[in-house]
PDB file of C-alpha atoms in Angstrom:
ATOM      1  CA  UNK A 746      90.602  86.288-104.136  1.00 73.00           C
ATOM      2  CA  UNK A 747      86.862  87.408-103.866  1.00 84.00           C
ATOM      3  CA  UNK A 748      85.213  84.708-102.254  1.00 94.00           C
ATOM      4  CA  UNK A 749      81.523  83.713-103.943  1.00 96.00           C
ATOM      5  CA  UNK A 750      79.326  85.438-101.684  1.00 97.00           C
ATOM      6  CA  UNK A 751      81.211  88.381-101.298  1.00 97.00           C
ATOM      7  CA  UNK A 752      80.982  88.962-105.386  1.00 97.00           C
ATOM      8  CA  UNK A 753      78.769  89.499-107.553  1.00 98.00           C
ATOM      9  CA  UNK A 754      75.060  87.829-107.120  1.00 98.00           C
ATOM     10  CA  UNK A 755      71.714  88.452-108.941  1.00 98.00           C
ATOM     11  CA  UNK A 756      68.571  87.099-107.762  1.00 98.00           C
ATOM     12  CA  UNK A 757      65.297  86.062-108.690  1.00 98.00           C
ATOM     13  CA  UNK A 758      61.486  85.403-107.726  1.00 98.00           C
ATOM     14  CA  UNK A 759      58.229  85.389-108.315  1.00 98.00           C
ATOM     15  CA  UNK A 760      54.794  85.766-107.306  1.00 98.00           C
ATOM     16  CA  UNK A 761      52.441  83.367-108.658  1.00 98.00           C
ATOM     17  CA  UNK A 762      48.301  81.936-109.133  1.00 98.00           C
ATOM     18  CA  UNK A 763      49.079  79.196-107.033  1.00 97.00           C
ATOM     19  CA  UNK A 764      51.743  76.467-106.072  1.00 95.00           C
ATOM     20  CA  UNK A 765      51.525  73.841-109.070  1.00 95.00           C
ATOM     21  CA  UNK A 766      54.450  74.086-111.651  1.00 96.00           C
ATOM     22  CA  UNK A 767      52.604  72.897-114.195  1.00 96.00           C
ATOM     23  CA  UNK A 768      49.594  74.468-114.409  1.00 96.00           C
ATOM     24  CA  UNK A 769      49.953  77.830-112.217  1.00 97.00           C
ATOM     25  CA  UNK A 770      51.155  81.341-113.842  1.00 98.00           C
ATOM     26  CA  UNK A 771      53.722  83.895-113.152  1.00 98.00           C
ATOM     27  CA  UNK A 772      51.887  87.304-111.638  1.00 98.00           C
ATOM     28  CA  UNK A 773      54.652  89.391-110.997  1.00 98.00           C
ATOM     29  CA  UNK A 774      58.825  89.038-111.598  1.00 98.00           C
ATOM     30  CA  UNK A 775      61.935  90.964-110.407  1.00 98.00           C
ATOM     31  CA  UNK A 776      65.723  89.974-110.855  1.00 98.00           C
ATOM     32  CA  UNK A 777      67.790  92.144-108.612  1.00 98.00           C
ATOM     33  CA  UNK A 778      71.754  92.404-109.233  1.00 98.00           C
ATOM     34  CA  UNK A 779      74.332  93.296-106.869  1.00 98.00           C
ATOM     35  CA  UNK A 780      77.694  93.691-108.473  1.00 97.00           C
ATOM     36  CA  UNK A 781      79.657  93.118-105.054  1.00 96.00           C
ATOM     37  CA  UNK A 782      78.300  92.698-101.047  1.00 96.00           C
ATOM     38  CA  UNK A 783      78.918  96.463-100.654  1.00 96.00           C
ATOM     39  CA  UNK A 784      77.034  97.379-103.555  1.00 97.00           C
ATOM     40  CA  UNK A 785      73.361  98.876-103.630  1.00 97.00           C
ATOM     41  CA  UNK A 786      71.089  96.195-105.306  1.00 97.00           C
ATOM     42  CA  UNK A 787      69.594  97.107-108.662  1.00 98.00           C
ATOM     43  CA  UNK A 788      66.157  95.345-108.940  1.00 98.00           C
ATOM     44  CA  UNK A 789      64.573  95.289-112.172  1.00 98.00           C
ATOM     45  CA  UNK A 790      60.257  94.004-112.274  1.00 98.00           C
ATOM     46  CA  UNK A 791      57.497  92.935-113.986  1.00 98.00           C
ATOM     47  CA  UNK A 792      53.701  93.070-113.506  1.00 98.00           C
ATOM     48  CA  UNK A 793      51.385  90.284-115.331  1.00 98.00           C
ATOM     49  CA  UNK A 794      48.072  90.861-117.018  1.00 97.00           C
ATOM     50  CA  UNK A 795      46.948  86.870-116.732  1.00 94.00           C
ATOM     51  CA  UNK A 796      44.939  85.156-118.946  1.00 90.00           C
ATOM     52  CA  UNK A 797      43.362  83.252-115.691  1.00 95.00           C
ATOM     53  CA  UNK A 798      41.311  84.057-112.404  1.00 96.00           C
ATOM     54  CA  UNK A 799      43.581  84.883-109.851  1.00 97.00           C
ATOM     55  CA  UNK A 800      42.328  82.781-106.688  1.00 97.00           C
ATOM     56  CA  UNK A 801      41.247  84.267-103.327  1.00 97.00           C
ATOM     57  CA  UNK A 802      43.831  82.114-101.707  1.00 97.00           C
ATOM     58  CA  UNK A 803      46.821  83.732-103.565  1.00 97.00           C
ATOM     59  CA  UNK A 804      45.914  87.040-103.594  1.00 97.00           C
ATOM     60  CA  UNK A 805      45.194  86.619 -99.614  1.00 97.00           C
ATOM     61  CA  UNK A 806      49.216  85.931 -99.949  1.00 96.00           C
ATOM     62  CA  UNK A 807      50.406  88.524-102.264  1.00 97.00           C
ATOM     63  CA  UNK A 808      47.502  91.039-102.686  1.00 97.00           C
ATOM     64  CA  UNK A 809      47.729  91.249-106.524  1.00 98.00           C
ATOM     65  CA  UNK A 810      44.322  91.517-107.918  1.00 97.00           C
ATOM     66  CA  UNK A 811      43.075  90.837-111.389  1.00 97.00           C
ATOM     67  CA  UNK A 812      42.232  94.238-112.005  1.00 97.00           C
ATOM     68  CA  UNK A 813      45.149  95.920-110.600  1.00 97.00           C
ATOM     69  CA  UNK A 814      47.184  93.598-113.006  1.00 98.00           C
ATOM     70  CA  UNK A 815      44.881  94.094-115.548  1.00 97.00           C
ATOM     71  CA  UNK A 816      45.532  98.309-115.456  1.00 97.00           C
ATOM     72  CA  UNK A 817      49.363  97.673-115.056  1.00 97.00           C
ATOM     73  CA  UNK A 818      50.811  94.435-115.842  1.00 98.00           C
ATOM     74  CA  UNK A 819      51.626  93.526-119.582  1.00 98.00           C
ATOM     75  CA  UNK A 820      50.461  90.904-121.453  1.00 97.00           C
ATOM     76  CA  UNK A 821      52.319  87.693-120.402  1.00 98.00           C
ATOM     77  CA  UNK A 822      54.571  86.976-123.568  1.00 98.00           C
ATOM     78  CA  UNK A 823      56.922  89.512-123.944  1.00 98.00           C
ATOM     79  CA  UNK A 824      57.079  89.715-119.793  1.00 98.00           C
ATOM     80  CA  UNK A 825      58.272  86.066-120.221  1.00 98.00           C
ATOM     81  CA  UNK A 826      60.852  87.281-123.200  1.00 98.00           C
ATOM     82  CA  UNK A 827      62.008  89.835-121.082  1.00 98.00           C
ATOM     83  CA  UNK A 828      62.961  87.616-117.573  1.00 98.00           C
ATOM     84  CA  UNK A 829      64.175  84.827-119.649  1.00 98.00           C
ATOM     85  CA  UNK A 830      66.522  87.091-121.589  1.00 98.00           C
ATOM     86  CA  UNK A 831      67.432  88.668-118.017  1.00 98.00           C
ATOM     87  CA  UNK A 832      68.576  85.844-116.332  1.00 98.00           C
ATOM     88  CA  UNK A 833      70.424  84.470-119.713  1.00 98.00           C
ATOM     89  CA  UNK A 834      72.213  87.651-119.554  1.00 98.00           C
ATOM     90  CA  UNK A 835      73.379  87.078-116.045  1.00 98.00           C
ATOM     91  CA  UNK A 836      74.349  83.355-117.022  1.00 98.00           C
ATOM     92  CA  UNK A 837      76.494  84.507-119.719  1.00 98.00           C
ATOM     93  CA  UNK A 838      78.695  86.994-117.389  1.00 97.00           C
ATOM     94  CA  UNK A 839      79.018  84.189-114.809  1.00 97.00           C
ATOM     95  CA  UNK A 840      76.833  85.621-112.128  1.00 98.00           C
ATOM     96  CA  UNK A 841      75.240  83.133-109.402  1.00 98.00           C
ATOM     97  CA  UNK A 842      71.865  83.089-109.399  1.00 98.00           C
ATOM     98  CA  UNK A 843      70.256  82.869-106.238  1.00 98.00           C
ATOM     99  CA  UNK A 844      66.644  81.479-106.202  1.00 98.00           C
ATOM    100  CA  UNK A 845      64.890  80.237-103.165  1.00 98.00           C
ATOM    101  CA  UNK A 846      63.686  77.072-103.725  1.00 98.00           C
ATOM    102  CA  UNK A 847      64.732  76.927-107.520  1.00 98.00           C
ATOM    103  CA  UNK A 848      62.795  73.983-108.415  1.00 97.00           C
ATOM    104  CA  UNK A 849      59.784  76.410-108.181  1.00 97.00           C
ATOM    105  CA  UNK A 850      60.340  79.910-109.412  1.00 98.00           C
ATOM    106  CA  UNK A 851      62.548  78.237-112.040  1.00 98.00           C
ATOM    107  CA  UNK A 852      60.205  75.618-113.319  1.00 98.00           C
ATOM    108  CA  UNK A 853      57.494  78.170-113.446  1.00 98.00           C
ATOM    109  CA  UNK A 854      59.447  80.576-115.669  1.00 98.00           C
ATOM    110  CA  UNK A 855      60.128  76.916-117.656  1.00 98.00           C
ATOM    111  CA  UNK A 856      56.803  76.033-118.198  1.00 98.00           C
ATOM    112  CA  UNK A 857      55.660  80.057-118.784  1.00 98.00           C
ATOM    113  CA  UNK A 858      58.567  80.232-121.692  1.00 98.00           C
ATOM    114  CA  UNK A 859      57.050  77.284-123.281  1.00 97.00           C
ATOM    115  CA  UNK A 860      53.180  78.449-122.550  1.00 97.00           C
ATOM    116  CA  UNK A 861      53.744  82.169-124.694  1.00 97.00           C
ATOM    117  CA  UNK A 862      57.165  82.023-126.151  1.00 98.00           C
ATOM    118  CA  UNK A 863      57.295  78.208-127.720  1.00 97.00           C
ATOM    119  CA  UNK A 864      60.446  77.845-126.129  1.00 97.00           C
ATOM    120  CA  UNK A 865      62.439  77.127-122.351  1.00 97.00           C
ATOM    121  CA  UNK A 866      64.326  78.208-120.076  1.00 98.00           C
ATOM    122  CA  UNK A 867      67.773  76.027-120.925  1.00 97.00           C
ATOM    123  CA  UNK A 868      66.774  77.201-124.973  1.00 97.00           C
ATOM    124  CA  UNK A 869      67.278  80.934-123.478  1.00 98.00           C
ATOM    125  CA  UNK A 870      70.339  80.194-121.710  1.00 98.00           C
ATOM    126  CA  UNK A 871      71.566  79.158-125.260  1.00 97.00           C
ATOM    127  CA  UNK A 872      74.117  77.002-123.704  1.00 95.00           C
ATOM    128  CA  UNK A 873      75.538  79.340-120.938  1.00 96.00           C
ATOM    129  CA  UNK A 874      75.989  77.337-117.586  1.00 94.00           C
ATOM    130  CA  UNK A 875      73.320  78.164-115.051  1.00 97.00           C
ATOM    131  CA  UNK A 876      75.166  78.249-111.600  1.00 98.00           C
ATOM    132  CA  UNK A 877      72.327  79.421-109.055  1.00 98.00           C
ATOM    133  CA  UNK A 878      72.573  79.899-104.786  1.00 98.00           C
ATOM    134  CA  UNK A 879      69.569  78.573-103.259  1.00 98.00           C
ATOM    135  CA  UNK A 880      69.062  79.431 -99.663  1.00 98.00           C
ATOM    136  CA  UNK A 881      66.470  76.482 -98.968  1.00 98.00           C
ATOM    137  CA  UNK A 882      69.042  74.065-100.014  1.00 98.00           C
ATOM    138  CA  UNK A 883      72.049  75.764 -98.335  1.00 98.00           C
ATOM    139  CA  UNK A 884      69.979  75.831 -94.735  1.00 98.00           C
ATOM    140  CA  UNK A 885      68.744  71.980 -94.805  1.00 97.00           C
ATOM    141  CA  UNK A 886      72.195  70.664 -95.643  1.00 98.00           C
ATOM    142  CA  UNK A 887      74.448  72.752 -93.214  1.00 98.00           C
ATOM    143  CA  UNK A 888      71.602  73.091 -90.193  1.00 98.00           C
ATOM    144  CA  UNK A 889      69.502  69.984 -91.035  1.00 95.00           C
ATOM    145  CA  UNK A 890      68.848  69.196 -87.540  1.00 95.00           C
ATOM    146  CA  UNK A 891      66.845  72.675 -86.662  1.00 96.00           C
ATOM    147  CA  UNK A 892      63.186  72.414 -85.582  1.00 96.00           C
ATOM    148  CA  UNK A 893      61.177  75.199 -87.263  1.00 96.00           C
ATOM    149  CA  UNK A 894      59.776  76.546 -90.393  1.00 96.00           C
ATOM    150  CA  UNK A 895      62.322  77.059 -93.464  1.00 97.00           C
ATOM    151  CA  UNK A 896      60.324  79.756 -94.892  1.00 97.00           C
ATOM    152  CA  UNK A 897      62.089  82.712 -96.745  1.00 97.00           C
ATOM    153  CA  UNK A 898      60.579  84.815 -93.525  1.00 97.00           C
ATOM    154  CA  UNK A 899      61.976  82.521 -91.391  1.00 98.00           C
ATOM    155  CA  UNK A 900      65.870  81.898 -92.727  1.00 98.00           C
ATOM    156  CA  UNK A 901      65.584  85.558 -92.574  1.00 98.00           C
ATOM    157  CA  UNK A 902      64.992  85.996 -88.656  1.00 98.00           C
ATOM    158  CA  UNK A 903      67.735  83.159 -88.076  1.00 98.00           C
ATOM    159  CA  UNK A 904      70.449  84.594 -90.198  1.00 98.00           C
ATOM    160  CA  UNK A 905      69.377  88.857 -89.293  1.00 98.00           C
ATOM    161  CA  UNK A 906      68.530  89.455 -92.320  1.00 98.00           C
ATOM    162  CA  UNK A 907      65.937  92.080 -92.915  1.00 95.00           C
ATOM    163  CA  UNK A 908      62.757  91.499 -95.106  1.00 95.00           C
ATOM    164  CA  UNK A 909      60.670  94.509 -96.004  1.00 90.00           C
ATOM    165  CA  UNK A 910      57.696  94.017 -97.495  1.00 89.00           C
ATOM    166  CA  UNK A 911      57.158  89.916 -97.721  1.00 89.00           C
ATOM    167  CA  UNK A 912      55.887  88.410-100.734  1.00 93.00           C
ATOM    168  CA  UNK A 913      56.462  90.992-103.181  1.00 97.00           C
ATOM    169  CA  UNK A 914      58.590  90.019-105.442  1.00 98.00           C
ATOM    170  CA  UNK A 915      61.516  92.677-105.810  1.00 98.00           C
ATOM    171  CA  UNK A 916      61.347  92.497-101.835  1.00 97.00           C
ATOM    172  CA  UNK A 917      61.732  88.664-102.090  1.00 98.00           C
ATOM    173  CA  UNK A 918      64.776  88.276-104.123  1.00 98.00           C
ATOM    174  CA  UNK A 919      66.641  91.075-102.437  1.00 98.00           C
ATOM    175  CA  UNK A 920      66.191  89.096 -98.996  1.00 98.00           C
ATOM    176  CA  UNK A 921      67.346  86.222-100.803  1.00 98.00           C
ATOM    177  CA  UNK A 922      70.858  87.406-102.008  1.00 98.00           C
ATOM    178  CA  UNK A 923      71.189  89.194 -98.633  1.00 98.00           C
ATOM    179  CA  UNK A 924      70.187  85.481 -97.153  1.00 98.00           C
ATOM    180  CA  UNK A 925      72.826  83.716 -99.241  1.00 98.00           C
ATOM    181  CA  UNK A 926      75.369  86.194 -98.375  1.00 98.00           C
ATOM    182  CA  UNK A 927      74.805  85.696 -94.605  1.00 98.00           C
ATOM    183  CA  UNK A 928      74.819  81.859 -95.059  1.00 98.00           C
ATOM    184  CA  UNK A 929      77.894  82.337 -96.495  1.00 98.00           C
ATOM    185  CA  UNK A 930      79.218  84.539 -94.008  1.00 97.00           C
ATOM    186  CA  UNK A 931      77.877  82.035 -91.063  1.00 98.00           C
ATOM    187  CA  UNK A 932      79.669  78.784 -92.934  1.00 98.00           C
ATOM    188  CA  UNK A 933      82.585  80.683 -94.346  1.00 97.00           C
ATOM    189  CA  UNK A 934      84.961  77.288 -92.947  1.00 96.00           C
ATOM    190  CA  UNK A 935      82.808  75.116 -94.614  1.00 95.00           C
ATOM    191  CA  UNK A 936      81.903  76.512 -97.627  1.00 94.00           C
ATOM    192  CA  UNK A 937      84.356  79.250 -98.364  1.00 86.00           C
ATOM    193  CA  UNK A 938      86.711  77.478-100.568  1.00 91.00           C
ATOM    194  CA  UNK A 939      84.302  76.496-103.044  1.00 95.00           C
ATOM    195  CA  UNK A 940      83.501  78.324-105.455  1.00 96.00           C
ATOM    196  CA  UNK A 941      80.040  79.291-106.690  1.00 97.00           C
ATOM    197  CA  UNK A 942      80.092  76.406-109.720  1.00 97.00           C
ATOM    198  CA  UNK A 943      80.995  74.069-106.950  1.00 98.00           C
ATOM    199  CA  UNK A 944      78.472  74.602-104.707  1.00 98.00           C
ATOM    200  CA  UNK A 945      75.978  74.116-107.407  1.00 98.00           C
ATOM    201  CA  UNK A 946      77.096  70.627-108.389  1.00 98.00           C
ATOM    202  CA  UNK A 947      76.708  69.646-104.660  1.00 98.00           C
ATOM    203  CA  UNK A 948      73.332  71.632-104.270  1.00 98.00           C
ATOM    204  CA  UNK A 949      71.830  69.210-106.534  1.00 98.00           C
ATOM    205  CA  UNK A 950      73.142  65.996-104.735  1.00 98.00           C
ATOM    206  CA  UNK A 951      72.062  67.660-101.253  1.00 98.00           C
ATOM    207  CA  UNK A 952      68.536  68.603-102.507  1.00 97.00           C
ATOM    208  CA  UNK A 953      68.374  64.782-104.078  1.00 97.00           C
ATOM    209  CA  UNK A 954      68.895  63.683-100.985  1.00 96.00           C
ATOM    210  CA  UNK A 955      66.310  65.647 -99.416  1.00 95.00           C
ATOM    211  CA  UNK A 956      63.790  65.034-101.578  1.00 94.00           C
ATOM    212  CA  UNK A 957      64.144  61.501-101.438  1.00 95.00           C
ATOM    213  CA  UNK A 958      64.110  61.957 -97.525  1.00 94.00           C
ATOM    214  CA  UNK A 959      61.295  63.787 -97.480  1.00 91.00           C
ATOM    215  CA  UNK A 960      59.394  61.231 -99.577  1.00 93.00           C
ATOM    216  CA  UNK A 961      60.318  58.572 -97.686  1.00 94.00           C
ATOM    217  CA  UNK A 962      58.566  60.646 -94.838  1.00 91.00           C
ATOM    218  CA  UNK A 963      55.770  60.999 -96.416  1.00 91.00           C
ATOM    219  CA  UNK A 964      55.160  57.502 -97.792  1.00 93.00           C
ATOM    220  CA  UNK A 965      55.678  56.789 -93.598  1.00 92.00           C
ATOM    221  CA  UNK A 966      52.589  58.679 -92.438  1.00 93.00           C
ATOM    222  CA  UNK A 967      50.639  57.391 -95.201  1.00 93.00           C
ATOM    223  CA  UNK A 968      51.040  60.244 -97.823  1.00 92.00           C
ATOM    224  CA  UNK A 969      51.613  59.321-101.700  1.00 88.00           C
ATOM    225  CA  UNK A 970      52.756  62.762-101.809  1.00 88.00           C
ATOM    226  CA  UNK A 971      56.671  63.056-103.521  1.00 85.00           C
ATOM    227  CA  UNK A 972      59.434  65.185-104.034  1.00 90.00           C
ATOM    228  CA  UNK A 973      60.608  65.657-107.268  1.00 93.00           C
ATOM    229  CA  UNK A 974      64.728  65.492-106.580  1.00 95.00           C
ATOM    230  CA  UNK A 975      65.760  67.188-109.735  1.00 96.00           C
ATOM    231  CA  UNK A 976      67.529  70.676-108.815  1.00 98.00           C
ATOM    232  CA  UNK A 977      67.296  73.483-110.029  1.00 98.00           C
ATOM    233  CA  UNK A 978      64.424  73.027-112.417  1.00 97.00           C
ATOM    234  CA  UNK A 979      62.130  69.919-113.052  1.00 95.00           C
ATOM    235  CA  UNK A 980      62.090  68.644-116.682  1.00 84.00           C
ATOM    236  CA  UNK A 981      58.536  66.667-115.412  1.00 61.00           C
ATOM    237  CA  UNK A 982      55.523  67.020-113.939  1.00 50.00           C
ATOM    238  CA  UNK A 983      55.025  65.005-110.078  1.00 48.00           C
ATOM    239  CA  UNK A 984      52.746  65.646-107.449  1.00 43.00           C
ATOM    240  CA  UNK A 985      55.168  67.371-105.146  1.00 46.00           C
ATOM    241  CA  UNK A 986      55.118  69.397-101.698  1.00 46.00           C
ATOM    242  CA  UNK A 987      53.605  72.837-101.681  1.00 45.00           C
ATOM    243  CA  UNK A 988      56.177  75.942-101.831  1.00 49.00           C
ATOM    244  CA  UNK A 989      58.957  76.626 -99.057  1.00 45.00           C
TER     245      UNK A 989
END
């Protein structure tokens, strides 16, 4: 039997205006597909003409310009058509979807759907279960104790994994299936028998968990900051920690 990070995987990520779920857009897009671990990853993208600035801060992060998307991105509806039919399609066949930090990238696409295409994301899935991988979530629950950053950069250096070209967004998601895989690998005792529908169900208690940890945190040093525990994608607005 294939075991669920040896199979198939697709992946997906974003690069964005900013951090807030609500209010930020979508800049660029990639979903990349690898049929089995020994397979070469197919990546498939998407540049954004936005109908906003594009702040200093986030370009300092990602180096798309408003110009440069203005010559080659598309205009942001049928961009948004396109991804959210994508990722459906992966859904459908029963494919994992691995997003790092889900509640983010996943949300955003949300909230984009419903911004130029009237819709959602669960309204694209048209009922097909949505059974995503997410590194962030894997890492806190099985190495919770680790000082350090969790960034994608980071996870990458702990589990060898390489990561050309950082913060682009085909570049992203290919380091984050290759991340999964090698979590996988790393916990195969612990996690190996589950398969891929399983470890989404207990995802979403782990992340709860964290959330509400991390709150709690927070509210200890004085914060009012939260941590929305809904996982994989928020169905509300809160004021919540910036990206992982």
């Amino acid at each position: 039997m294939t075991l669920w990070y040896e199979g198939p995987l697709a992946a997906f990520d974003t690069e964005t205006t900013g951090v807030d779920v609500e209010r930020d857009r979508i800049l660029s897009a990639a979903v990349v597909v690898q049929p089995h671990i020994t397979s070469p990853p197919r990546c498939t993208s998407w540049l954004v003409s936005p109908d906003v600035e594009i702040p200093a801060a986030a370009t300092a992060i990602h180096g798309l310009t408003l110009p440069h998307l203005q010559r080659l991105g598309r205009w942001p509806a049928p961009v948004m058509e396109e991804v959210g039919k994508a990722l459906a399609a992966q859904c459908a066949s029963h494919v994992p979807l691995v997003v790092m930090n889900a509640p983010y990238d996943l949300t955003l696409l949300d909230r984009e759907l419903g911004r130029h295409r009237a819709s959602s994301l669960p309204k694209y899935l048209g009922g097909a279960p949505l059974c995503v991988l997410d590194p962030l979530v894997l890492d806190r629950h099985l190495d919770r104790y680790r000082k350090g950053r969790r960034t994608l950069s980071a996870l990458c250096e702990h589990y060898g994994v390489e990561l050309a070209g950082a913060h682009e967004a085909g570049a992203d998601a290919t380091a984050a299936l290759r991340l999964v895989r090698a979590i996988g690998q790393r916990y195969a005792e612990r996690l190996g028998e589950l398969s891929a529908a399983e470890l989404h169900a207990r995802q979403a208690v782990w992340h709860g968990a964290q959330a509400r940890g991390l709150t709690a945190w927070f509210a200890h040093t004085g914060s009012d900051e939260r941590c929305d525990p809904a996982w994989p994608l928020r169905m509300s607005g809160l004021t919540t920690a910036a990206r992982a």
